[in-house]
Amino acid sequence: MSDIIHLLPDSVANQIAAGEVIQRPASVLKELVENSIDAGATFIQIVIKDAGRTLIQVVDNGKGMSETDARMAFERHATSKIENADDLFSLRTMGFRGEALASIAAVAQVELRTRRSEDELGILVEIAGTRVFKQETVQCDLGTSFQVKNLFFNVPARRRFLKSDNVEKSHILTEFYRVALVNSNIAFSLFDGDEEIFQLPASNNKIRIENIFGKNVKKRWQQQLLTIETSTNIANIHGYVGKPEYAQKSGSQYFFVNGRYMRHPYFHKAVLLAYNQMIQASESPNYFIYLEVDPQTIDINIHPTKTEIKFENEQAIWSILSATVKEALGKFNVVPSIDFDQEGAVDMPTGIPIENIRPPQTNFNPNYNPFGTTNYKRPALNWEDLYGEFEKKNDPVESSATGQTNFEPPATISVDTSFGQQQEIDNIELRAENFQYKNRYILTGIKSGLLMIDQHRAHTRVLFDQFLIQIENSKGISQQVLFPEILELSVDDMLLFEQIMPDLQHVGFEFEILNNNSLKVIGVSAQVGTSSVLDLILDILENAKKTAADPTTHLKESISLSMAEYASLKAGQHLTNEEMSDLIDRLFACANHNFTPDGKKIMTLLSLDELEKRF
Ligand code: ADP
Ligand code: MG
């Protein structure tokens, strides 16, 4: 039998290699843009069509390539960036593997035009599936232009693996943000077909962040970023962290090292630790942190698509990082910033740490009689008897099970009552025994002890159940806004918004689409009210983003929760006795009255036993 082992042809080998490097249109964009950065470009223009399926074009004004280099660039392991293995440890460039262009050319149709400043004419190379179709001199601008067409034209299986346009576009944006945020000195533009998505002038990191994420809510971003800055001989750290109250369900979190985006779960924990106690467990802060270290002390992941990076001084950097962030947050807390340009908006972010809320002074009048009869006096009763009856009626478990929670108090009360009128007294007793503590908790007596209810959480549960039903039955009542507000969204937010719009309409929102990235809010859910409705929608989107990424949760729940959080009573709000009773009734009518939809405890019971032990 003859020998059976042979070398694979280049085209096949490259295609296999491409499987690692080029997984989707976003990977092409990343590789091309990184090459432009390495070529010293100061302006990079990107055009995609059909979410990058049919075209990804990257044009730069970098140093260009010679004729030979333009051809060599497509060879595997062809690079101008490193010469030997040692160079791997002093990397200053984004690329070094020399396999991106070879991989792209193996699975797409590529057209390269490039010219160096010293050359009068440029070079055109056309290559597809590793075969060179054309190589000739042409007139062209200084710099380099890559057009990558019909990605995976020769690999149908991979083509089928691509996700919907929206998903592919959001991958593209993710890559775009990662390079644009750390190369703020380079101007970028991004077009989807003819539509301009981003036009980012060369600037500094802070303005770049605002230009990207605060595109239409700039003020929110200007207000929220705190500067961090430290230099030590191990690392220089600079960047921005979000004020705690701007923490979101899914914050924007970016680490960069030596100009490269990285994921670093361990350092992430260092940042979170600095926010300890300042944000809720379910929230995460925004941060953009740029580290500069000696390239010798890090190990860039050799795997082409991994973004994890190993640090020699990981623990030391961890501590420096945490301390730096803590210091920035500390300064901010001691000297609260006064923003004069808030345009009178009442800014009450939900993430304010509880310690920072100073409830307004209580104006609780212990003699207040909610039913208006002036001759009301607490009846002198046999308490034990009364209690026994009362328990049966008002034990939350029982009443919620029977659903009979909505009783009306009798309109007039005979106070000089005898035991024969106990029924009425029971009701009154329930109403009269609620007590609001610190304008935050409702205290009420039940059979087994003293029940303490968090008013904000209770109301959140009640509203959540209502909104969810409204979404499902499209029964929301709409309220017209007097001055319609314009909501402008980034591209990826708009994609998501389109998904959740029907649900929002079901709960009473009304929109008028103005163009690709803006819409007018003309009606809102009547239960929500019309103040700061834009903030609400942004919150809903923020939460929906997290939900969309997690298949175990549902968008409808996420929307209902955002709205409930927004519209619910806050800590610090004084409640009348009737309001408290009404809230308790409605809470116990909910199937799950013990926990909020996001799992927080609504009530706690100080049992009679416990109470007695204390005396
Ligand atoms: P790597 O970036 O790892 O070196 P690539 O396959 O991405 O490998 O690119 C191969 C080579 O092509 C680069 O080393 C560089 O010399 C050249 N090159 C690629 N893109 C550009 C560009 N936009 N401008 C100038 N040279 C480029
Ligand atoms: Mg490269």
XYZ file of C-alpha atoms and ligand atoms in Angstrom:
643
model
C 0.000 0.000 0.000
C 1.342 3.405 -0.884
C 1.920 6.203 1.677
C -1.194 8.058 2.562
C -0.040 11.197 4.343
C 0.275 14.382 2.309
C 0.434 18.104 2.979
C -2.816 19.977 2.673
C -2.977 22.570 -0.071
C -2.639 26.156 1.201
C -6.237 26.947 0.410
C -7.459 24.157 2.667
C -4.949 24.844 5.420
C -5.905 28.506 5.402
C -9.563 27.688 5.499
C -9.033 25.525 8.535
C -6.990 28.244 10.195
C -9.715 30.723 9.328
C -12.099 28.666 11.414
C -10.160 29.852 14.442
C -9.647 33.479 13.563
C -12.694 34.451 11.551
C -15.913 33.362 13.125
C -18.233 36.069 11.968
C -18.233 39.461 10.254
C -17.247 41.126 13.532
C -13.964 39.183 13.544
C -13.086 40.555 10.117
C -13.793 44.058 11.290
C -11.610 43.590 14.349
C -8.650 42.252 12.385
C -8.799 44.913 9.700
C -9.191 47.793 12.107
C -6.339 46.532 14.259
C -4.148 46.394 11.168
C -5.055 49.997 10.391
C -4.129 51.038 13.907
C -0.811 49.216 13.616
C -0.237 51.042 10.324
C -0.390 54.360 12.177
C -3.714 55.537 10.773
C -5.270 58.682 12.229
C -8.598 58.143 10.510
C -10.365 54.844 9.951
C -13.575 54.539 8.016
C -15.692 51.415 8.226
C -18.620 50.453 6.028
C -20.686 47.325 6.502
C -23.542 45.986 4.427
C -26.080 43.376 5.471
C -24.544 43.109 8.911
C -21.199 42.468 7.248
C -22.374 39.455 5.295
C -21.947 41.040 1.895
C -19.416 43.759 2.678
C -16.993 44.887 5.319
C -14.824 47.729 4.157
C -12.074 49.348 6.185
C -10.263 52.353 4.793
C -7.331 53.956 6.582
C -4.796 56.708 6.036
C -1.959 54.654 7.488
C 1.437 53.947 6.022
C 0.264 51.655 3.219
C 2.185 48.736 1.697
C 4.717 48.216 -1.024
C 3.819 46.038 -3.988
C 5.586 42.990 -2.596
C 4.172 43.480 0.868
C 0.662 43.819 -0.516
C 0.994 40.358 -1.968
C 2.931 38.893 0.962
C 0.398 40.153 3.459
C -1.973 37.344 2.476
C 0.523 34.568 3.145
C 0.110 32.621 6.309
C 2.477 33.621 9.124
C 3.389 36.707 7.145
C 3.822 39.685 9.407
C 5.898 42.814 9.657
C 5.344 43.046 13.384
C 7.557 40.486 15.058
C 10.702 38.726 13.975
C 11.389 36.212 16.698
C 9.792 34.662 19.738
C 11.374 37.199 22.081
C 9.457 39.963 20.366
C 6.287 38.388 21.676
C 7.222 39.777 25.066
C 7.692 43.345 23.997
C 4.627 43.719 21.835
C 3.526 47.218 21.009
C 1.263 46.274 18.107
C -2.224 44.827 18.020
C -1.330 42.129 15.496
C 1.611 39.755 15.505
C 0.287 36.398 14.378
C 0.349 37.117 10.675
C -2.650 34.979 10.004
C -5.599 37.342 9.820
C -5.355 38.341 6.192
C -4.530 34.791 5.086
C -7.600 33.576 6.940
C -9.893 36.252 5.585
C -8.693 35.655 2.017
C -9.414 31.943 2.449
C -13.097 32.446 3.187
C -14.081 35.641 1.369
C -13.532 37.735 -1.724
C -11.009 40.417 -0.856
C -10.010 43.550 -2.695
C -7.005 45.442 -1.387
C -5.898 48.874 -2.546
C -2.884 50.387 -0.912
C -0.309 53.112 -1.465
C 2.636 54.384 0.529
C 3.566 58.061 0.619
C 6.780 57.409 -1.309
C 4.956 55.691 -4.189
C 3.159 57.490 -6.959
C 0.927 54.587 -7.834
C -0.765 52.151 -5.552
C -1.408 48.418 -5.796
C -4.633 46.528 -6.289
C -4.813 42.883 -5.234
C -7.907 40.745 -5.698
C -7.929 37.425 -3.975
C -10.676 34.952 -3.133
C -10.513 31.543 -1.532
C -6.719 32.019 -1.333
C -6.458 32.369 -5.162
C -5.056 35.618 -6.466
C -7.145 36.892 -9.374
C -5.596 40.252 -9.979
C -2.530 42.209 -8.997
C -1.877 45.511 -10.723
C -0.848 49.088 -10.156
C -3.659 51.604 -9.738
C -4.283 55.197 -8.836
C -5.364 55.295 -5.236
C -5.351 57.349 -2.076
C -2.593 57.177 0.440
C -3.162 54.407 2.936
C -5.003 51.135 2.662
C -8.487 50.037 1.773
C -9.732 46.504 2.312
C -13.056 45.341 0.941
C -14.120 41.951 2.202
C -17.103 40.675 0.253
C -19.400 37.704 0.660
C -17.876 36.270 3.764
C -17.908 32.456 3.814
C -18.946 32.373 0.133
C -17.112 29.046 -0.153
C -18.019 27.657 3.281
C -21.813 27.316 3.289
C -21.829 25.576 6.658
C -20.212 28.583 8.311
C -22.494 30.943 6.503
C -25.480 29.121 7.893
C -24.026 29.429 11.355
C -24.306 33.183 11.283
C -27.065 34.607 13.438
C -29.726 37.141 12.554
C -28.637 40.521 11.217
C -29.364 42.133 14.548
C -27.141 39.736 16.399
C -24.305 40.039 13.887
C -24.583 43.817 13.995
C -24.379 43.842 17.729
C -21.212 41.739 17.564
C -19.820 44.276 15.136
C -20.631 47.115 17.510
C -19.051 45.254 20.396
C -15.772 44.973 18.489
C -16.062 48.535 17.323
C -16.466 49.845 20.876
C -13.517 47.828 22.077
C -11.127 49.389 19.600
C -12.655 52.843 19.447
C -12.659 53.319 23.233
C -8.949 52.765 23.570
C -7.902 54.621 20.435
C -9.562 57.930 21.076
C -6.733 59.755 19.311
C -7.873 58.133 16.068
C -10.986 59.397 14.268
C -13.472 56.695 13.325
C -16.566 56.553 11.216
C -18.938 53.638 10.901
C -21.552 53.298 8.215
C -24.235 50.693 7.797
C -24.772 50.954 4.069
C -25.359 54.664 3.492
C -26.433 55.303 7.017
C -23.946 56.911 9.341
C -23.861 55.145 12.677
C -20.864 56.787 14.267
C -18.710 59.728 13.372
C -16.148 59.965 16.124
C -13.610 62.765 15.932
C -10.148 62.298 17.388
C -10.451 63.307 21.041
C -9.574 61.999 24.462
C -10.846 58.913 26.248
C -13.527 60.675 28.207
C -15.049 62.411 25.227
C -14.817 59.186 23.262
C -16.797 57.376 25.960
C -19.436 60.093 25.910
C -19.556 60.133 22.134
C -20.173 56.417 22.041
C -22.396 55.663 24.998
C -23.841 59.032 25.722
C -24.592 59.664 22.096
C -28.021 60.928 22.984
C -27.936 61.071 26.732
C -24.665 62.883 27.024
C -25.480 64.656 30.222
C -26.116 61.426 32.007
C -22.634 60.316 31.064
C -20.924 63.589 31.821
C -22.434 63.572 35.266
C -21.589 60.055 36.129
C -17.908 59.544 35.377
C -15.309 59.948 38.094
C -11.670 60.109 37.081
C -9.168 57.637 38.455
C -5.429 58.014 38.156
C -2.491 56.269 39.793
C 1.063 55.623 38.807
C 3.234 53.052 40.477
C 6.262 51.248 39.206
C 4.162 48.159 38.551
C 1.380 49.777 36.595
C -0.135 53.071 35.624
C -3.860 53.077 35.942
C -6.147 55.743 34.630
C -9.698 55.962 33.428
C -13.215 56.526 34.615
C -15.611 54.842 36.952
C -19.331 55.503 37.183
C -20.868 57.002 40.284
C -22.613 54.316 42.308
C -26.098 55.629 41.665
C -25.633 55.127 37.946
C -24.934 51.438 38.348
C -27.158 49.346 36.143
C -28.202 45.759 35.811
C -25.559 45.426 33.155
C -23.001 48.169 33.272
C -20.542 49.074 30.535
C -17.323 47.573 31.777
C -14.068 47.871 29.949
C -10.492 47.063 30.803
C -7.677 47.882 28.468
C -4.034 47.104 28.825
C -1.388 48.776 26.685
C -3.996 49.857 24.178
C -5.708 46.502 23.914
C -9.130 45.473 25.185
C -9.048 42.652 27.695
C -11.388 40.663 29.831
C -10.191 40.220 33.353
C -12.652 38.668 35.807
C -10.161 38.937 38.665
C -9.595 42.662 38.236
C -13.317 43.065 37.765
C -13.753 41.776 41.294
C -11.252 44.350 42.523
C -13.416 47.102 41.090
C -16.610 45.620 42.476
C -15.034 45.398 45.894
C -14.450 49.136 45.835
C -18.175 49.633 45.295
C -18.960 47.346 48.184
C -22.098 48.494 50.021
C -22.603 51.330 47.581
C -24.563 49.432 44.999
C -27.025 46.614 45.165
C -25.901 43.093 44.527
C -27.913 42.917 41.332
C -26.297 46.010 39.853
C -22.959 46.558 38.288
C -21.089 49.814 37.859
C -19.825 51.344 34.647
C -16.086 51.557 34.279
C -13.461 52.245 31.670
C -10.059 51.433 33.038
C -6.839 51.762 31.117
C -3.720 50.038 32.416
C -0.234 50.625 31.164
C 2.363 48.060 32.163
C 5.728 46.950 30.916
C 4.910 44.571 28.026
C 7.465 42.164 29.481
C 5.186 41.629 32.462
C 2.135 40.440 30.572
C 1.353 37.482 28.418
C -0.982 38.336 25.572
C -3.094 35.321 24.912
C -1.708 33.440 21.985
C -5.178 32.290 21.040
C -6.453 34.634 18.339
C -9.921 35.218 19.671
C -9.341 35.124 23.408
C -9.164 38.425 25.186
C -7.806 37.242 28.529
C -4.339 38.468 29.430
C -2.045 37.180 32.158
C -0.184 39.577 34.412
C 3.012 38.862 36.265
C 2.003 41.180 39.120
C -1.627 40.284 39.216
C -2.132 40.540 42.970
C -0.316 43.809 43.366
C -2.292 45.334 40.516
C -5.467 43.978 42.051
C -4.809 45.890 45.253
C -3.724 49.066 43.523
C -6.775 48.961 41.335
C -9.219 48.414 44.136
C -7.654 51.153 46.242
C -7.639 53.593 43.335
C -11.291 53.077 42.587
C -12.195 53.209 46.250
C -10.362 56.490 46.631
C -12.200 58.032 43.690
C -15.553 56.921 45.055
C -14.617 58.068 48.541
C -13.709 61.548 47.371
C -16.944 61.792 45.527
C -18.955 60.764 48.541
C -17.304 63.226 50.869
C -17.698 66.116 48.501
C -20.940 65.544 46.656
C -20.778 67.114 43.263
C -23.251 69.849 42.619
C -24.491 69.885 39.099
C -26.080 73.138 38.204
C -27.061 72.160 34.728
C -29.621 69.543 35.472
C -32.383 71.450 33.792
C -34.561 71.143 36.840
C -34.910 67.417 36.351
C -35.616 65.531 39.513
C -32.909 62.953 39.318
C -33.745 60.094 41.615
C -31.803 57.102 40.425
C -33.020 53.904 41.972
C -29.536 52.723 42.854
C -28.895 55.196 45.657
C -27.442 53.292 48.540
C -29.980 53.180 51.288
C -27.604 54.756 53.801
C -27.550 57.899 51.737
C -31.242 58.462 51.752
C -32.305 60.861 54.434
C -36.007 60.403 54.830
C -37.961 63.613 55.171
C -39.028 64.392 58.695
C -41.936 62.279 59.774
C -45.102 64.146 60.481
C -46.838 61.241 62.023
C -49.716 62.218 64.223
C -50.434 59.423 66.671
C -53.869 60.819 67.331
C -54.830 60.899 63.719
C -58.062 59.143 62.989
C -58.243 58.035 59.383
C -62.013 57.779 59.353
C -62.764 61.260 60.362
C -64.969 60.532 63.344
C -63.942 62.800 66.096
C -65.189 60.754 68.942
C -62.995 57.796 68.084
C -61.215 56.318 71.033
C -59.422 53.077 71.284
C -61.915 50.672 72.728
C -61.002 49.113 75.998
C -61.288 45.508 75.050
C -60.356 42.125 76.131
C -57.244 42.004 73.996
C -56.788 38.303 73.912
C -60.260 37.696 72.587
C -59.933 40.366 70.055
C -56.641 39.018 68.894
C -58.016 35.549 68.383
C -60.750 36.735 66.063
C -58.531 39.149 64.330
C -55.977 36.527 63.471
C -58.464 34.386 61.675
C -59.562 37.205 59.518
C -56.277 38.759 58.772
C -53.630 36.142 58.778
C -51.955 36.927 55.472
C -51.601 33.353 54.391
C -55.242 32.616 54.902
C -56.564 35.776 53.406
C -54.418 35.552 50.318
C -55.454 31.977 49.853
C -59.115 32.867 49.870
C -58.475 36.023 47.938
C -60.722 37.927 50.325
C -58.462 40.744 51.109
C -60.313 43.731 49.913
C -62.776 44.478 52.608
C -64.107 47.943 53.121
C -64.236 49.417 56.565
C -67.647 50.391 57.761
C -68.337 54.025 57.150
C -69.311 54.904 60.662
C -68.211 53.307 63.801
C -69.831 52.984 67.053
C -66.969 53.326 69.431
C -68.757 52.742 72.666
C -69.035 49.295 71.447
C -69.767 46.107 73.128
C -68.321 42.811 72.119
C -71.329 42.173 69.986
C -69.896 44.460 67.336
C -66.572 42.834 67.231
C -66.528 42.276 63.507
C -66.394 45.944 62.843
C -63.826 46.526 65.464
C -61.609 43.888 63.966
C -61.480 45.737 60.745
C -60.775 48.950 62.450
C -58.098 47.334 64.482
C -56.281 46.245 61.386
C -56.474 49.679 59.908
C -55.529 51.409 63.101
C -52.559 49.228 63.897
C -50.414 49.961 60.916
C -47.486 52.067 61.755
C -45.030 53.548 59.340
C -41.472 53.556 60.574
C -38.943 55.979 59.080
C -41.285 56.422 56.153
C -39.897 53.160 54.863
C -41.398 50.239 56.695
C -44.947 49.365 57.501
C -45.375 47.629 60.815
C -48.517 45.688 61.400
C -49.599 43.132 63.948
C -50.694 39.662 62.968
C -51.469 36.527 64.882
C -47.956 35.267 65.186
C -46.128 38.488 65.765
C -45.150 41.812 64.340
C -44.949 41.943 60.589
C -42.572 44.465 59.042
C -42.989 45.270 55.403
C -40.654 47.193 53.129
C -43.031 49.594 51.407
C -40.985 50.067 48.256
C -40.527 46.373 47.705
C -44.141 45.595 48.488
C -45.347 48.131 46.001
C -42.855 46.901 43.414
C -44.316 43.404 43.692
C -47.873 44.703 43.372
C -47.090 46.808 40.325
C -44.980 44.109 38.717
C -47.882 41.666 38.816
C -50.147 44.315 37.335
C -47.809 45.288 34.520
C -47.175 41.698 33.603
C -50.882 41.057 33.258
C -51.251 44.200 31.208
C -48.498 43.164 28.838
C -49.983 39.739 28.428
C -53.519 40.979 27.878
C -52.544 44.278 26.257
C -54.780 46.095 28.686
C -52.588 49.014 29.704
C -54.156 52.420 29.927
C -52.337 55.159 28.136
C -51.913 58.724 29.183
C -50.979 61.323 26.581
C -47.897 63.326 27.391
C -48.302 67.051 27.169
C -44.925 67.686 25.644
C -43.848 64.642 23.678
C -40.231 63.802 24.278
C -37.799 62.646 21.659
C -35.878 59.528 22.450
C -32.698 59.046 20.505
C -31.078 55.675 20.672
C -27.811 54.168 19.666
C -27.989 51.595 16.941
C -27.852 48.554 19.108
C -30.335 50.029 21.537
C -32.697 50.697 18.649
C -32.484 47.085 17.544
C -33.425 45.970 21.003
C -36.068 48.617 21.304
C -37.855 47.271 18.265
C -38.100 43.943 20.028
C -39.678 45.309 23.166
C -41.844 47.993 21.583
C -44.987 45.832 21.284
C -44.827 44.987 24.979
C -44.391 48.630 25.876
C -47.410 49.465 23.765
C -49.401 46.853 25.635
C -48.764 48.601 28.924
C -49.829 51.929 27.499
C -46.792 53.504 25.853
C -47.332 55.182 22.509
C -44.555 56.008 20.125
C -44.105 57.656 16.823
C -41.041 56.495 14.939
C -39.206 59.504 13.515
C -36.263 57.877 11.800
C -33.769 55.092 12.203
C -32.603 56.094 15.614
C -35.143 58.395 17.114
C -38.730 58.267 18.143
C -41.238 60.422 19.869
C -42.888 59.313 23.084
C -46.463 60.522 22.881
C -48.173 58.367 25.466
C -47.115 56.543 28.591
C -48.648 54.024 30.892
C -51.084 55.890 33.098
C -49.668 54.216 36.172
C -46.233 55.520 35.540
C -46.844 59.213 35.109
C -45.176 61.427 32.585
C -42.172 62.723 34.477
C -38.710 61.602 33.336
C -40.229 59.061 31.019
C -37.052 58.988 28.932
C -35.075 57.791 31.900
C -37.600 55.058 32.445
C -37.344 53.861 28.881
C -33.568 53.887 29.087
C -33.747 51.836 32.265
C -36.102 49.389 30.621
C -33.681 49.046 27.736
C -30.741 48.606 30.041
C -32.459 45.800 31.892
C -33.743 44.246 28.705
C -30.174 44.131 27.433
C -29.159 41.995 30.337
C -32.221 39.849 29.891
C -31.648 39.399 26.187
C -28.237 38.000 26.990
C -29.635 35.541 29.472
C -32.025 32.996 28.041
C -33.406 32.046 31.449
C -35.171 35.336 31.921
C -37.919 36.887 29.887
C -38.250 40.269 28.347
C -41.811 40.781 29.545
C -40.736 40.235 33.142
C -37.800 42.528 32.694
C -39.987 45.324 31.329
C -42.561 44.869 34.068
C -39.872 44.969 36.707
C -38.241 48.117 35.360
C -41.602 49.845 35.288
C -42.569 48.613 38.716
C -39.278 49.762 40.216
C -39.775 53.111 38.607
C -43.382 53.691 39.527
C -43.347 52.208 42.990
C -43.381 54.121 46.248
C -39.931 55.013 47.349
C -38.460 54.913 50.778
C -39.090 58.266 52.396
C -42.645 58.604 51.214
C -45.147 59.189 53.951
C -48.224 56.980 53.828
C -51.574 57.478 55.425
C -52.993 54.650 57.395
C -55.458 53.894 54.651
C -52.737 53.817 52.068
C -50.823 51.362 54.178
C -53.822 49.114 54.578
C -54.543 49.262 50.909
C -50.980 48.348 50.058
C -51.040 45.431 52.484
C -54.285 44.184 50.985
C -52.955 44.359 47.496
C -49.674 42.775 48.457
C -51.359 39.762 49.979
C -53.470 39.393 46.886
C -50.259 38.658 44.963
C -49.405 35.024 44.527
C -45.867 35.595 45.719
C -46.010 38.281 48.372
C -42.860 37.294 50.169
C -40.311 38.289 47.584
C -39.887 40.928 44.909
C -39.635 39.670 41.335
C -35.869 39.977 41.594
C -35.758 37.945 44.763
C -35.565 40.533 47.520
C -37.337 39.933 50.768
C -40.476 42.029 51.107
C -41.372 41.346 54.704
C -40.022 39.955 57.876
C -41.779 38.763 60.982
C -40.766 39.382 64.558
C -42.495 36.442 66.115
C -44.406 36.753 69.309
C -42.048 34.234 70.893
C -39.039 36.290 69.990
C -40.732 39.378 71.234
C -41.629 37.823 74.540
C -38.106 36.558 75.023
C -36.874 40.089 74.933
C -38.816 41.049 77.988
P -0.508 40.698 11.593
O -1.364 41.877 11.804
O -0.613 39.725 12.709
O 0.899 41.048 11.259
P -2.157 40.275 9.304
O -2.443 39.067 8.493
O -3.276 40.943 9.941
O -1.065 39.877 10.353
O -1.428 41.311 8.369
C -0.244 40.929 7.696
C 0.624 42.131 7.405
O 0.007 42.951 6.428
C 0.859 43.040 8.570
O 1.931 42.592 9.366
C 1.158 44.367 7.908
O 2.508 44.452 7.561
C 0.370 44.299 6.620
N -0.887 45.071 6.725
C -2.120 44.579 6.963
N -3.031 45.551 6.984
C -2.380 46.707 6.764
C -2.787 48.076 6.668
N -4.069 48.449 6.833
N -1.836 48.993 6.409
C -0.544 48.634 6.235
N -0.108 47.369 6.329
C -1.008 46.399 6.584
Mg -3.394 41.852 11.877
